Amino acid sequence: MIEHIGNRYIENRPVYSANAFKEEHKKKHRYHKTFLDHLKVCCSCSTQKAKRIALSLLPIASWLPAYRIKEWLLSDIVSGISTGLVCVLQGLAYALLVNIPPSYGLYAAFFPIITYFFLGTSRHIAVGPFPVLSIMVGATVMRLSSMDNSDAMDSYNSSMSSNSSLDAYKVMVAATVTVLSGIIQLLLGVLQVGFLVIYLSESLISGFTTAAAVHVLVSQLKFMLQLSVPSHTDPFSLFKILNSIFTQIEKTNIADLVTSLIILFILFVVKEINQRYKAKLPVPIPIELIMTVIATGVSYGFDFEGRFNVTVIGQMPSGFEPPISYDLEIIKGTIGDSFSIAIVGFAVAFSVASVYSLKHDYAIDGNQELIALGVSNIFTGSFKGFAASTALSRSAIQESTGGKTQVAGILSALIVLIFIENLGFLLAPLQKSVLAALALGNLKGMLMQFTEIRRLWRKDKYDCLIWIVTFIFVTVLGLALGLAASVAFQLLTIVFRTQLWEIYEPEGVKIFRCPSPIYFANINFFKQKLIDAVGFSPLRILRKRNKALKKIRKLQKQGLLQVTPKGFICTVDGLKDSDEELDNNQVEELNQPINTTDLPFHIDWNANLPLNIAVPKIELHSLILDFSAVSFLDVSSMRGLKAILQDFIRIKVDVYIVGADDDFIEKLARCEFFDDEVKDSIFFLTIHDAVLHILMKKDYSTSKFNFNQVPALGDFDVCLTNQRASPAPSAQ
């Protein structure tokens, strides 16, 4: 029964053990489908099922027929043109992060949009190059194209002396890793494992992208300063690059440095204006486009390349290049990197898509997003582009300029296509330092996530710790290795949260949360953790008590221990028996339950015993094992668990198990887990039920039974004499 009191409620129901709940609520046995049943459902066909599959694989078939031309088309056109111009510039800029010629960045900005238009479920994200993915691909490119991998390059092209051949090899590596990451994403989507993104928490993604922004910042310094900096892909590469930069800082090209600093300053100022007055501005000021036009015109008009020896984009080929031909050696060397690129690309795209889906009230499908991104990357890589996800700034422009659907995306792809085919030559005089400044100008949002630490600290200290550790790992170890270490640390914090979760524990009650699964390999680890939690070993206590019982029986049998109205009198000052004599060939006997029925008195093991018999005192009377996380228990660990429970029960510590499901209990019954000591009545539905049962049992026992009626061995009078006392009287 639940009683409502204002905005609170009080629940009133009996305390349920597992057996009591079964008696009151009969279990309904359900039919578990076999593999053949599932196969029949998969192989069955109907018109509705075919339509549902078609709509799920081609989301465009559901939203395009409902497109509101009069209301949405103009907004999509404006948004598409604005986003397309930004796509061109970001494609060129992010190609520098991949360490390939800038023209290939246009392919990465064009091809993903085409496939996502048909397969994607988000209406607002702008698919294309993303700086974090670009630098991850660039790290792979530099690792394989370094001098340590000269054999692989020779197998690809025998004339490695020319820069064009080296660039062609780098493009091949970038395209191959993109195709492999797309294949991984496609397989994950087909296998319906889009839920994997839940293991990348918001704090982990935030810390990762912030650290990646630091890597992007450092990688662009060589273009802003026009320095020849060797690439490093191993751990601590960030510090090695910085060392290379500072050791040759005197070689900086002043023209490139001044140009990039001016561009950065203007970008930050105008972006701040766009952010502050976004409610009043009809569209954000396209500052990237304006600065690109000005910088290109100034560089061309004053001949910066000839006068100041700056590095420019140069001539870009018009049109598309033929698809790549794959190299087996490159495939072998990029499989590991492709997996991390696939996961990061999906996690970022899905996170941004989720934000806009909640804002505009429509659903997105994680598995379909994996398929869409996978096909996009396969398509892009096949035509010499590099890995795509979504850039936060580009998606914000597409949404803030009025974009309603992916029609805006297809129009932005049309703008990129125009530059690929006809207008690319206009950007030939543009300095690479300007592209680097444009790339850094879009990192403000990622770098500003440092402010997340304060919010996370107030919200959840574990999330704050994950953010900090992720940032440190990725900064120090690099993107791929740092991400793997961060995910491992986050999974480790789940164990910490599970084991250290504080629950109210009444006096004398210990609650222990058990990990899952429990199997023979970790049963000893589980036992040790349980011993650490309660503060003593039950088996050691049991053996100590049995040893003490032997001595007490010997005293009582010889008449050296007698009962008096005031307590007990011990009339001997020592025993000749040693612990070794008692332990000799009697380990099995010491592990048996304590039987005191033959004694005429009650033994209080927490009181002082005669002859200074040392038995550890324990204040614990009840132990609750939370099995809500345990889903599996093998036969070997079942025997170990039973032995642990018996040890506690034999020292008068009641053990209760909560949160175990019916199938788990039935399996224990089938394996003959229960006996006279370990009974099935130890199972309760919740911790609360078990605690209430313990409190009621304790109150009942103290009120109904008075231990003063029976003499207790403890707090006794000791009389040290050499006389033999008379035999103790029999208990009445």
XYZ file of C-alpha atoms in Angstrom:
732
model
C 0.000 0.000 0.000
C 1.292 3.477 -0.909
C 0.047 6.541 0.946
C 0.479 9.982 -0.627
C 1.396 12.928 1.612
C 1.800 16.019 -0.521
C 4.682 15.377 -2.901
C 5.929 12.438 -0.816
C 4.752 8.883 -0.454
C 4.970 6.206 2.219
C 5.103 2.577 1.146
C 3.615 0.011 3.512
C 4.164 -3.656 2.688
C 5.392 -6.809 4.426
C 9.070 -7.657 4.637
C 9.584 -10.103 1.785
C 12.034 -12.921 1.751
C 12.380 -14.707 -1.583
C 10.271 -17.632 -0.346
C 7.536 -15.414 1.116
C 7.298 -13.437 -2.107
C 6.958 -16.634 -4.154
C 4.116 -17.847 -1.943
C 2.178 -14.612 -2.310
C 2.961 -13.952 -5.964
C 3.086 -17.051 -8.092
C 5.711 -16.998 -10.804
C 4.473 -17.079 -14.378
C 6.626 -19.346 -16.464
C 7.282 -17.891 -19.875
C 8.389 -19.633 -22.990
C 11.962 -18.812 -23.962
C 12.390 -18.545 -27.700
C 14.962 -20.847 -29.226
C 17.381 -20.000 -31.994
C 15.005 -21.540 -34.532
C 12.181 -19.294 -33.299
C 14.304 -16.203 -33.814
C 15.416 -17.523 -37.209
C 11.806 -17.983 -38.310
C 10.982 -14.409 -37.324
C 14.014 -13.088 -39.210
C 13.231 -15.109 -42.337
C 9.521 -14.320 -42.365
C 8.379 -11.695 -44.833
C 5.416 -9.378 -45.043
C 4.552 -6.083 -46.683
C 4.747 -4.173 -43.402
C 8.092 -5.730 -42.478
C 9.563 -4.913 -45.889
C 8.351 -1.322 -45.586
C 9.767 -1.026 -42.059
C 13.172 -2.343 -43.175
C 13.227 -0.003 -46.180
C 12.389 3.035 -44.043
C 14.998 2.104 -41.444
C 17.758 1.645 -44.047
C 16.712 4.688 -46.090
C 15.443 7.338 -43.636
C 15.127 9.783 -46.521
C 12.049 7.836 -47.652
C 10.240 8.892 -44.469
C 11.107 12.600 -44.206
C 11.492 13.707 -47.837
C 7.813 13.060 -48.828
C 6.788 15.225 -45.854
C 9.129 18.067 -46.838
C 7.446 21.487 -46.565
C 8.714 23.294 -49.638
C 7.183 26.702 -48.921
C 8.249 26.771 -45.269
C 11.655 25.090 -45.370
C 13.238 25.457 -48.827
C 14.407 29.077 -48.515
C 15.902 28.435 -45.066
C 17.690 25.325 -46.339
C 19.110 27.252 -49.310
C 20.524 30.020 -47.098
C 21.883 27.461 -44.639
C 23.346 25.295 -47.401
C 25.257 28.165 -49.018
C 26.644 29.390 -45.675
C 27.625 25.905 -44.545
C 29.096 25.006 -47.944
C 31.533 27.925 -47.884
C 32.658 26.918 -44.399
C 32.991 23.292 -45.571
C 35.421 24.370 -48.294
C 37.653 26.257 -45.872
C 37.557 23.614 -43.133
C 38.264 20.863 -45.654
C 41.405 22.678 -46.802
C 42.446 23.486 -43.221
C 41.912 20.012 -41.804
C 43.857 18.426 -44.675
C 46.928 20.022 -43.113
C 46.231 18.009 -39.949
C 46.238 14.835 -42.055
C 49.589 15.867 -43.582
C 48.305 15.600 -47.165
C 47.838 18.262 -49.890
C 44.938 20.637 -49.096
C 42.981 19.768 -52.257
C 42.107 16.347 -50.821
C 40.287 18.103 -48.008
C 37.628 19.125 -50.539
C 36.928 15.446 -51.269
C 36.524 14.830 -47.523
C 34.067 17.745 -47.404
C 32.028 16.538 -50.396
C 31.555 12.754 -50.465
C 30.286 12.125 -46.889
C 27.409 14.572 -47.343
C 26.098 12.699 -50.403
C 25.725 9.341 -48.666
C 24.556 10.769 -45.344
C 21.747 12.597 -47.182
C 20.196 9.198 -48.000
C 21.200 7.122 -44.944
C 21.464 9.509 -41.960
C 18.762 10.045 -39.350
C 19.866 13.481 -38.095
C 18.467 16.494 -39.949
C 20.905 19.088 -38.679
C 24.483 17.816 -38.373
C 26.956 18.803 -41.098
C 28.923 15.675 -41.942
C 32.537 16.107 -43.014
C 36.061 16.586 -41.640
C 36.489 16.861 -37.881
C 39.790 18.125 -36.408
C 40.155 15.329 -33.854
C 39.674 12.616 -36.489
C 41.916 14.495 -38.903
C 44.797 14.551 -36.448
C 44.225 10.846 -35.619
C 44.403 10.009 -39.323
C 47.431 12.305 -39.646
C 49.229 10.438 -36.856
C 48.708 7.174 -38.725
C 49.872 8.764 -41.980
C 53.096 10.030 -40.439
C 53.766 6.752 -38.647
C 53.566 4.740 -41.859
C 55.317 7.300 -44.033
C 58.245 7.802 -41.667
C 61.725 6.582 -42.569
C 61.271 3.596 -40.273
C 58.666 2.320 -42.733
C 60.711 2.883 -45.895
C 60.204 -0.737 -46.969
C 56.442 -0.277 -47.031
C 56.809 2.888 -49.094
C 59.195 1.196 -51.493
C 56.662 -1.577 -52.049
C 54.086 1.085 -52.954
C 56.305 3.222 -55.180
C 59.934 2.645 -56.119
C 60.580 6.353 -56.802
C 60.235 7.810 -53.313
C 62.676 10.624 -53.980
C 60.013 12.939 -55.390
C 57.605 14.858 -53.161
C 54.680 13.905 -55.376
C 55.302 10.207 -54.731
C 55.517 10.804 -50.995
C 52.282 12.781 -51.077
C 50.633 10.013 -53.075
C 51.679 7.468 -50.458
C 50.307 9.658 -47.644
C 47.014 10.038 -49.495
C 46.882 6.262 -49.908
C 47.394 5.716 -46.159
C 44.759 8.309 -45.230
C 42.248 6.828 -47.670
C 42.934 3.264 -46.504
C 42.466 4.023 -42.816
C 39.261 5.880 -43.710
C 37.864 2.906 -45.639
C 38.777 0.493 -42.845
C 37.143 2.691 -40.207
C 34.046 2.871 -42.405
C 33.943 -0.919 -42.701
C 34.198 -1.221 -38.909
C 31.366 1.273 -38.419
C 29.220 -0.504 -41.008
C 29.755 -3.909 -39.356
C 28.937 -2.484 -35.922
C 25.761 -0.968 -37.329
C 24.689 -4.195 -39.046
C 25.354 -6.116 -35.828
C 23.174 -3.577 -33.942
C 25.813 -2.625 -31.396
C 25.266 1.110 -31.438
C 24.868 0.882 -27.657
C 28.680 0.813 -27.387
C 28.619 4.593 -27.324
C 27.227 4.482 -23.771
C 30.679 3.406 -22.557
C 32.040 6.746 -23.745
C 30.585 9.071 -21.156
C 30.048 12.783 -21.646
C 32.971 13.610 -19.358
C 35.281 11.226 -21.249
C 34.343 12.693 -24.642
C 34.747 16.225 -23.297
C 38.173 15.483 -21.832
C 39.232 13.669 -25.009
C 38.185 16.456 -27.378
C 39.844 19.092 -25.181
C 43.120 17.159 -25.163
C 42.769 16.595 -28.910
C 42.341 20.351 -29.350
C 45.690 20.814 -27.595
C 47.248 18.356 -30.073
C 45.660 20.269 -32.967
C 46.986 23.554 -31.581
C 50.540 22.222 -31.329
C 50.391 20.573 -34.752
C 49.373 23.867 -36.404
C 52.244 25.862 -34.892
C 54.659 24.628 -37.534
C 52.430 26.085 -40.279
C 51.950 29.371 -38.441
C 55.716 29.696 -37.918
C 56.696 27.903 -41.163
C 59.134 25.552 -39.473
C 60.288 22.102 -40.557
C 59.191 19.994 -37.601
C 59.544 16.186 -37.736
C 56.385 14.290 -36.886
C 56.161 12.089 -33.806
C 53.436 9.515 -33.155
C 54.736 7.742 -30.047
C 53.793 8.605 -26.444
C 55.063 12.028 -25.303
C 55.005 13.147 -28.958
C 53.403 16.455 -27.971
C 56.422 17.425 -25.899
C 58.842 16.271 -28.587
C 57.114 18.477 -31.167
C 57.226 21.447 -28.781
C 60.905 20.809 -28.194
C 61.537 20.786 -31.954
C 59.635 24.056 -32.352
C 61.446 25.913 -29.577
C 64.893 24.710 -30.646
C 64.466 26.359 -34.063
C 62.184 29.252 -33.138
C 64.695 31.735 -34.593
C 63.871 30.419 -38.097
C 60.245 31.647 -37.849
C 58.804 33.296 -40.958
C 57.616 36.635 -39.597
C 55.126 37.207 -42.432
C 53.335 33.894 -41.725
C 53.352 34.549 -37.974
C 51.931 38.075 -38.260
C 49.284 37.025 -40.788
C 48.078 34.094 -38.672
C 47.963 36.179 -35.472
C 45.891 38.876 -37.172
C 43.512 36.256 -38.576
C 43.151 34.618 -35.147
C 42.449 37.897 -33.396
C 39.752 38.912 -35.885
C 38.190 35.425 -35.800
C 37.899 35.400 -32.004
C 36.448 38.918 -31.886
C 33.818 38.325 -34.583
C 32.870 34.905 -33.221
C 32.318 36.505 -29.830
C 30.072 39.092 -31.501
C 28.162 36.310 -33.280
C 27.659 34.514 -29.986
C 26.636 37.583 -27.976
C 24.247 39.037 -30.544
C 22.984 35.839 -32.165
C 19.385 36.764 -31.283
C 19.642 40.049 -33.172
C 21.694 38.914 -36.176
C 19.642 37.326 -38.999
C 22.619 35.062 -39.819
C 26.067 34.779 -38.207
C 28.754 36.908 -39.811
C 30.679 34.542 -42.213
C 34.027 35.726 -40.902
C 35.960 32.671 -42.186
C 34.846 33.416 -45.737
C 35.558 37.137 -45.428
C 39.052 36.622 -44.029
C 39.838 33.969 -46.665
C 38.883 36.320 -49.495
C 40.897 39.189 -47.988
C 43.941 37.028 -47.194
C 43.928 35.464 -50.663
C 43.658 38.854 -52.347
C 46.410 40.416 -50.227
C 48.729 37.441 -50.734
C 48.199 37.528 -54.484
C 48.340 41.308 -54.835
C 51.549 41.790 -52.834
C 53.166 38.522 -53.984
C 53.756 37.191 -50.480
C 55.177 33.949 -51.846
C 57.923 35.693 -53.812
C 58.650 38.587 -51.438
C 58.389 36.907 -48.039
C 58.877 33.253 -48.986
C 55.587 32.185 -47.376
C 54.090 28.749 -48.042
C 50.888 28.792 -50.093
C 48.356 26.168 -51.147
C 49.501 26.259 -54.768
C 47.740 24.894 -57.767
C 44.899 22.502 -57.000
C 43.849 19.936 -59.624
C 40.339 20.340 -60.982
C 37.860 17.483 -60.941
C 38.028 14.123 -59.211
C 40.762 11.533 -59.158
C 40.173 7.819 -59.868
C 39.420 5.495 -56.921
C 42.308 4.103 -54.902
C 43.840 0.672 -55.322
C 44.441 -0.897 -51.918
C 47.799 -2.062 -50.613
C 47.858 -5.041 -48.261
C 50.820 -3.763 -46.258
C 49.057 -0.485 -45.538
C 45.901 -2.344 -44.513
C 47.861 -4.447 -42.010
C 49.446 -1.351 -40.497
C 46.233 0.638 -40.046
C 43.690 -1.836 -38.617
C 44.255 -0.844 -34.970
C 44.121 2.893 -35.714
C 40.985 2.400 -37.807
C 39.065 0.962 -34.875
C 39.768 3.935 -32.582
C 38.964 6.372 -35.426
C 35.668 4.564 -36.080
C 34.600 4.691 -32.424
C 35.593 8.326 -31.863
C 33.965 9.465 -35.116
C 30.687 7.773 -34.245
C 30.717 8.975 -30.618
C 31.203 12.618 -31.607
C 28.624 12.526 -34.413
C 26.050 10.748 -32.252
C 26.574 13.204 -29.372
C 26.044 16.256 -31.605
C 23.080 14.615 -33.367
C 21.482 13.849 -29.985
C 21.673 17.517 -28.970
C 19.818 18.692 -32.073
C 17.314 15.825 -32.015
C 16.269 16.812 -28.486
C 16.139 20.490 -29.412
C 13.916 19.910 -32.482
C 11.987 16.898 -31.146
C 12.735 14.030 -33.501
C 14.296 10.600 -33.051
C 17.697 9.362 -34.199
C 18.818 5.750 -34.488
C 22.309 4.941 -33.230
C 22.656 1.780 -35.308
C 21.509 3.549 -38.472
C 23.957 6.371 -37.715
C 26.746 3.789 -37.618
C 25.639 2.456 -40.998
C 25.388 5.962 -42.482
C 28.821 7.032 -41.213
C 30.327 3.692 -42.245
C 29.076 3.930 -45.829
C 30.111 7.601 -45.941
C 33.673 6.799 -44.892
C 33.926 3.870 -47.308
C 32.692 6.082 -50.129
C 34.962 8.985 -49.105
C 38.070 6.863 -48.645
C 37.564 5.129 -51.969
C 37.857 8.518 -53.682
C 40.931 9.636 -51.684
C 39.197 11.587 -48.954
C 39.827 11.145 -45.219
C 37.698 10.194 -42.221
C 34.509 12.142 -41.577
C 32.322 12.798 -38.570
C 30.830 16.196 -37.813
C 32.410 19.464 -36.753
C 30.606 21.225 -33.922
C 31.102 24.694 -35.421
C 29.939 23.616 -38.882
C 26.817 21.924 -37.519
C 26.048 25.012 -35.425
C 26.232 27.170 -38.551
C 23.919 24.835 -40.473
C 21.355 24.871 -37.662
C 21.618 28.542 -36.684
C 21.261 29.795 -40.274
C 17.861 28.105 -40.524
C 18.672 24.615 -41.791
C 15.664 22.343 -41.383
C 16.730 19.101 -43.093
C 19.651 17.502 -44.894
C 18.571 19.388 -48.015
C 20.814 22.114 -46.585
C 23.577 19.532 -46.443
C 23.181 18.508 -50.074
C 23.271 22.182 -51.107
C 26.493 22.666 -49.109
C 27.949 19.709 -51.001
C 27.009 21.485 -54.229
C 29.066 24.529 -53.141
C 32.059 22.255 -52.441
C 31.578 20.610 -55.854
C 31.783 24.009 -57.582
C 35.166 24.650 -55.967
C 36.402 21.169 -56.867
C 35.469 21.558 -60.506
C 35.955 25.238 -61.296
C 36.973 27.627 -58.505
C 39.814 25.814 -56.767
C 42.453 27.819 -58.645
C 41.254 30.998 -56.900
C 42.645 29.725 -53.601
C 46.128 28.963 -54.925
C 47.753 32.143 -53.408
C 46.253 31.488 -49.958
C 48.892 30.992 -47.257
C 48.919 27.725 -45.326
C 49.351 29.776 -42.168
C 45.907 31.288 -42.843
C 44.417 27.789 -43.065
C 46.130 26.928 -39.768
C 44.646 30.041 -38.176
C 41.196 29.135 -39.522
C 41.550 25.640 -38.017
C 42.567 27.072 -34.648
C 39.729 29.575 -34.769
C 37.269 26.688 -34.618
C 38.938 25.183 -31.537
C 37.666 27.802 -29.107
C 34.622 25.749 -28.148
C 36.740 22.641 -27.593
C 39.350 24.449 -25.526
C 36.691 26.235 -23.473
C 35.618 22.833 -22.116
C 38.226 23.357 -19.413
C 35.406 25.165 -17.622
C 33.619 21.794 -17.424
C 35.836 20.789 -14.505
C 34.074 23.098 -12.061
C 30.609 21.955 -13.163
C 31.579 18.287 -13.043
C 33.125 18.708 -9.582
C 29.824 20.022 -8.242
C 27.829 17.393 -10.119
C 29.885 14.217 -9.704
C 33.479 13.974 -8.506
C 33.944 10.674 -10.371
C 32.997 12.354 -13.668
C 35.416 15.173 -12.881
C 38.153 12.622 -12.201
C 37.385 10.858 -15.504
C 37.675 14.192 -17.351
C 41.023 15.042 -15.770
C 42.524 11.564 -16.227
C 41.295 11.399 -19.848
C 42.814 14.792 -20.604
C 46.158 13.755 -19.081
C 46.230 10.341 -20.786
C 45.370 11.715 -24.240
C 47.755 14.661 -23.902
C 50.683 12.530 -22.767
C 50.113 9.174 -24.488
C 48.600 10.393 -27.757
C 45.090 10.114 -29.167
C 44.686 6.381 -29.837
C 46.602 5.002 -26.827
C 45.234 7.741 -24.573
C 41.659 6.928 -25.579
C 42.155 3.222 -24.821
C 43.663 4.009 -21.415
C 40.836 6.454 -20.656
C 38.120 3.917 -21.482
C 39.869 1.353 -19.265
C 40.032 3.871 -16.416
C 36.344 4.754 -16.826
C 35.382 1.073 -16.620
C 37.557 0.818 -13.508
C 35.666 3.698 -11.890
C 32.459 1.689 -12.367
C 33.967 -0.944 -10.058
C 34.926 1.776 -7.560
C 31.428 3.234 -7.607
C 29.929 -0.217 -7.176
C 32.172 -1.295 -4.318
C 32.343 2.055 -2.516
C 28.679 2.998 -2.818
C 27.655 3.999 0.701
C 24.550 2.328 2.121
C 23.104 2.813 5.586
C 24.382 -0.019 7.751
C 22.766 -0.515 11.167
C 25.065 -1.385 14.054
C 26.322 -4.957 13.725
C 25.256 -5.256 10.055
C 27.640 -5.225 7.099
C 26.466 -4.786 3.496
C 28.778 -6.045 0.750
C 28.134 -5.431 -2.954
C 29.282 -8.390 -5.041
C 30.807 -7.979 -8.511
C 29.563 -9.888 -11.548
C 30.240 -12.491 -12.681
C 31.551 -14.721 -9.900
C 33.493 -17.671 -11.255
C 36.212 -20.033 -10.161
C 39.052 -17.724 -11.288
C 38.038 -14.886 -8.970
C 36.318 -16.671 -6.077
C 39.445 -16.257 -3.935
C 39.609 -12.583 -4.911
C 35.934 -12.259 -3.937
C 36.605 -14.007 -0.634
C 39.550 -11.734 0.158
C 37.515 -8.617 -0.676
C 34.748 -9.848 1.614
C 37.234 -10.494 4.428
C 38.684 -7.004 3.966
C 35.178 -5.538 4.105
C 34.108 -7.255 7.342
C 37.535 -6.933 8.961
C 38.177 -10.579 9.888
C 38.488 -14.082 8.446
C 35.512 -16.231 9.536
C 37.515 -19.447 9.119
C 40.254 -18.145 11.397
C 37.682 -17.137 14.022
C 36.048 -20.564 13.759
C 39.336 -22.389 14.316
C 40.248 -20.148 17.247
C 36.891 -20.822 18.901
C 37.172 -24.581 18.396
C 40.635 -24.532 19.926
C 39.334 -22.542 22.871
C 36.387 -24.929 23.198
C 38.775 -27.876 23.493
C 40.563 -26.186 26.374
C 37.315 -25.228 28.078
C 36.004 -28.796 27.773
C 39.209 -30.109 29.267
C 38.939 -27.692 32.197
C 35.308 -28.599 32.741
C 35.948 -32.355 32.472
C 38.771 -32.180 35.037
C 36.638 -30.094 37.384
C 38.930 -27.093 37.124
C 36.090 -24.864 35.921
C 32.970 -24.606 38.038
C 29.794 -22.530 38.070
C 28.956 -20.344 41.049
C 26.005 -17.971 41.623
C 28.357 -15.057 40.951
C 29.870 -16.560 37.826
C 32.587 -19.062 37.063
C 35.665 -20.009 39.021
C 38.793 -21.368 37.342
C 40.996 -23.217 39.822
C 44.090 -23.764 37.682
C 46.786 -21.395 36.474
C 47.603 -23.113 33.187
C 47.315 -26.062 30.839
C 50.038 -28.312 29.539
C 48.450 -28.728 26.085
C 49.964 -26.573 23.361
C 48.330 -25.176 20.288
C 50.427 -27.524 18.200
C 49.008 -30.541 20.011
C 45.478 -29.337 19.427
C 46.125 -28.621 15.763
C 47.926 -31.870 15.028
C 45.948 -33.757 12.361
C 42.750 -32.009 13.477
C 42.306 -29.296 10.838
C 39.069 -30.844 9.587
C 37.735 -31.011 13.123
C 38.588 -27.348 13.742
C 36.576 -26.374 10.632
C 33.391 -28.051 11.877
C 30.460 -26.178 13.456
C 30.869 -25.267 17.117
C 28.839 -27.620 19.312
C 28.358 -26.529 22.931
C 25.276 -28.624 23.769
C 27.319 -30.829 26.118
C 28.337 -27.858 28.256
C 26.221 -26.745 31.231
C 26.758 -23.088 30.436
C 26.607 -20.576 27.611
C 29.853 -19.196 26.148
C 30.057 -15.495 25.331
C 32.823 -15.344 22.724
C 33.046 -11.558 22.970
C 33.777 -11.655 26.721
C 37.050 -12.423 28.525
C 37.735 -16.172 28.574
C 39.656 -18.128 31.274
C 43.402 -18.645 31.199
C 43.712 -15.747 28.775
C 42.438 -17.903 25.950
C 42.810 -15.641 22.883
C 39.740 -15.543 20.665
C 39.188 -12.463 18.471
C 36.043 -10.542 19.322
C 33.587 -9.606 16.579
C 30.725 -7.145 16.815
C 29.141 -8.237 13.535
C 25.955 -10.287 13.842
C 24.584 -10.021 10.290
C 26.075 -9.845 6.795
C 24.136 -8.829 3.675
C 25.511 -9.767 0.252
C 24.082 -7.632 -2.549
C 23.846 -9.921 -5.597
C 21.925 -7.468 -7.781
C 24.928 -7.241 -10.119
C 25.604 -10.995 -10.190
C 24.235 -12.660 -13.292
C 26.495 -15.721 -13.493
C 27.916 -18.247 -11.030
C 29.761 -21.357 -12.170
C 29.877 -24.682 -10.326
C 33.388 -24.246 -8.944
C 32.643 -20.835 -7.496
C 29.343 -22.206 -6.136
C 31.274 -24.577 -3.898
C 33.584 -21.775 -2.815
C 30.650 -19.462 -2.070
C 28.950 -22.140 0.020
C 32.125 -22.653 2.054
C 32.324 -18.913 2.720
C 28.693 -18.782 3.852
C 29.196 -21.814 6.126
C 32.213 -20.189 7.776
C 30.158 -17.106 8.699
C 27.136 -19.109 9.840
C 29.302 -21.301 12.078
C 30.549 -18.271 14.007
C 26.954 -17.044 14.508
C 26.987 -14.363 11.801
C 23.724 -14.516 9.883
C 24.216 -14.172 6.123
C 21.530 -12.833 3.776
C 21.625 -12.520 -0.019
C 19.553 -9.832 -1.735
C 18.850 -8.911 -5.335
C 19.280 -12.403 -6.798
C 16.787 -13.323 -9.521
C 14.660 -16.477 -9.507
C 16.692 -18.256 -12.180
C 19.827 -17.761 -10.100
C 18.177 -19.261 -6.993
C 16.731 -22.151 -9.011
C 20.183 -22.963 -10.346
C 21.540 -23.094 -6.787
C 18.717 -25.455 -5.805
C 19.421 -27.744 -8.790
C 23.078 -27.926 -7.776
C 22.138 -28.934 -4.176
C 23.522 -25.709 -2.745
C 21.152 -25.659 0.238
C 21.378 -27.880 3.346
C 20.789 -27.632 7.098
C 23.285 -24.781 7.428
C 22.813 -22.787 4.213
C 19.059 -22.478 3.701
C 17.026 -20.898 0.934
C 15.444 -18.571 3.498
C 18.538 -16.353 3.366
C 17.319 -14.706 0.135
C 15.472 -11.381 0.278
C 14.171 -9.100 -2.435
C 16.000 -5.911 -1.433
C 18.559 -4.626 1.047
C 15.758 -2.806 2.821
C 13.827 -6.059 3.328
C 16.890 -7.784 4.732
C 17.725 -4.918 7.097
C 14.164 -4.769 8.446
C 14.183 -8.547 8.946
C 17.444 -8.294 10.897
C 16.138 -5.463 13.083
C 12.892 -7.318 13.834
C 14.791 -10.520 14.592
C 17.173 -8.710 16.894
C 14.399 -6.922 18.780
C 12.441 -10.162 19.070
C 15.389 -12.150 20.386
C 16.364 -9.561 22.980
C 12.818 -9.189 24.243
C 11.870 -12.892 24.317
C 15.097 -14.418 25.569
C 17.035 -13.443 28.664
C 20.568 -14.727 28.748
C 20.762 -14.023 32.510
C 18.698 -17.172 33.022
C 21.706 -19.271 31.933
C 25.217 -18.704 33.300
C 27.492 -17.289 30.643
C 31.201 -18.023 30.450
C 32.622 -14.543 30.464
C 33.496 -11.740 32.867
C 34.212 -14.534 35.373
C 35.931 -14.641 38.766
C 39.348 -16.305 38.627
C 40.665 -18.117 41.725
C 44.255 -19.252 41.395
C 44.728 -22.249 43.766
C 46.410 -25.611 43.650
C 43.350 -27.386 45.035
C 41.069 -29.412 42.802
C 37.545 -28.022 42.848
C 34.482 -30.168 43.003
C 32.726 -31.013 39.732
C 30.454 -28.349 38.314
C 26.775 -28.906 38.945
C 24.539 -29.934 36.081
C 22.481 -27.300 34.328
C 18.909 -27.209 35.445
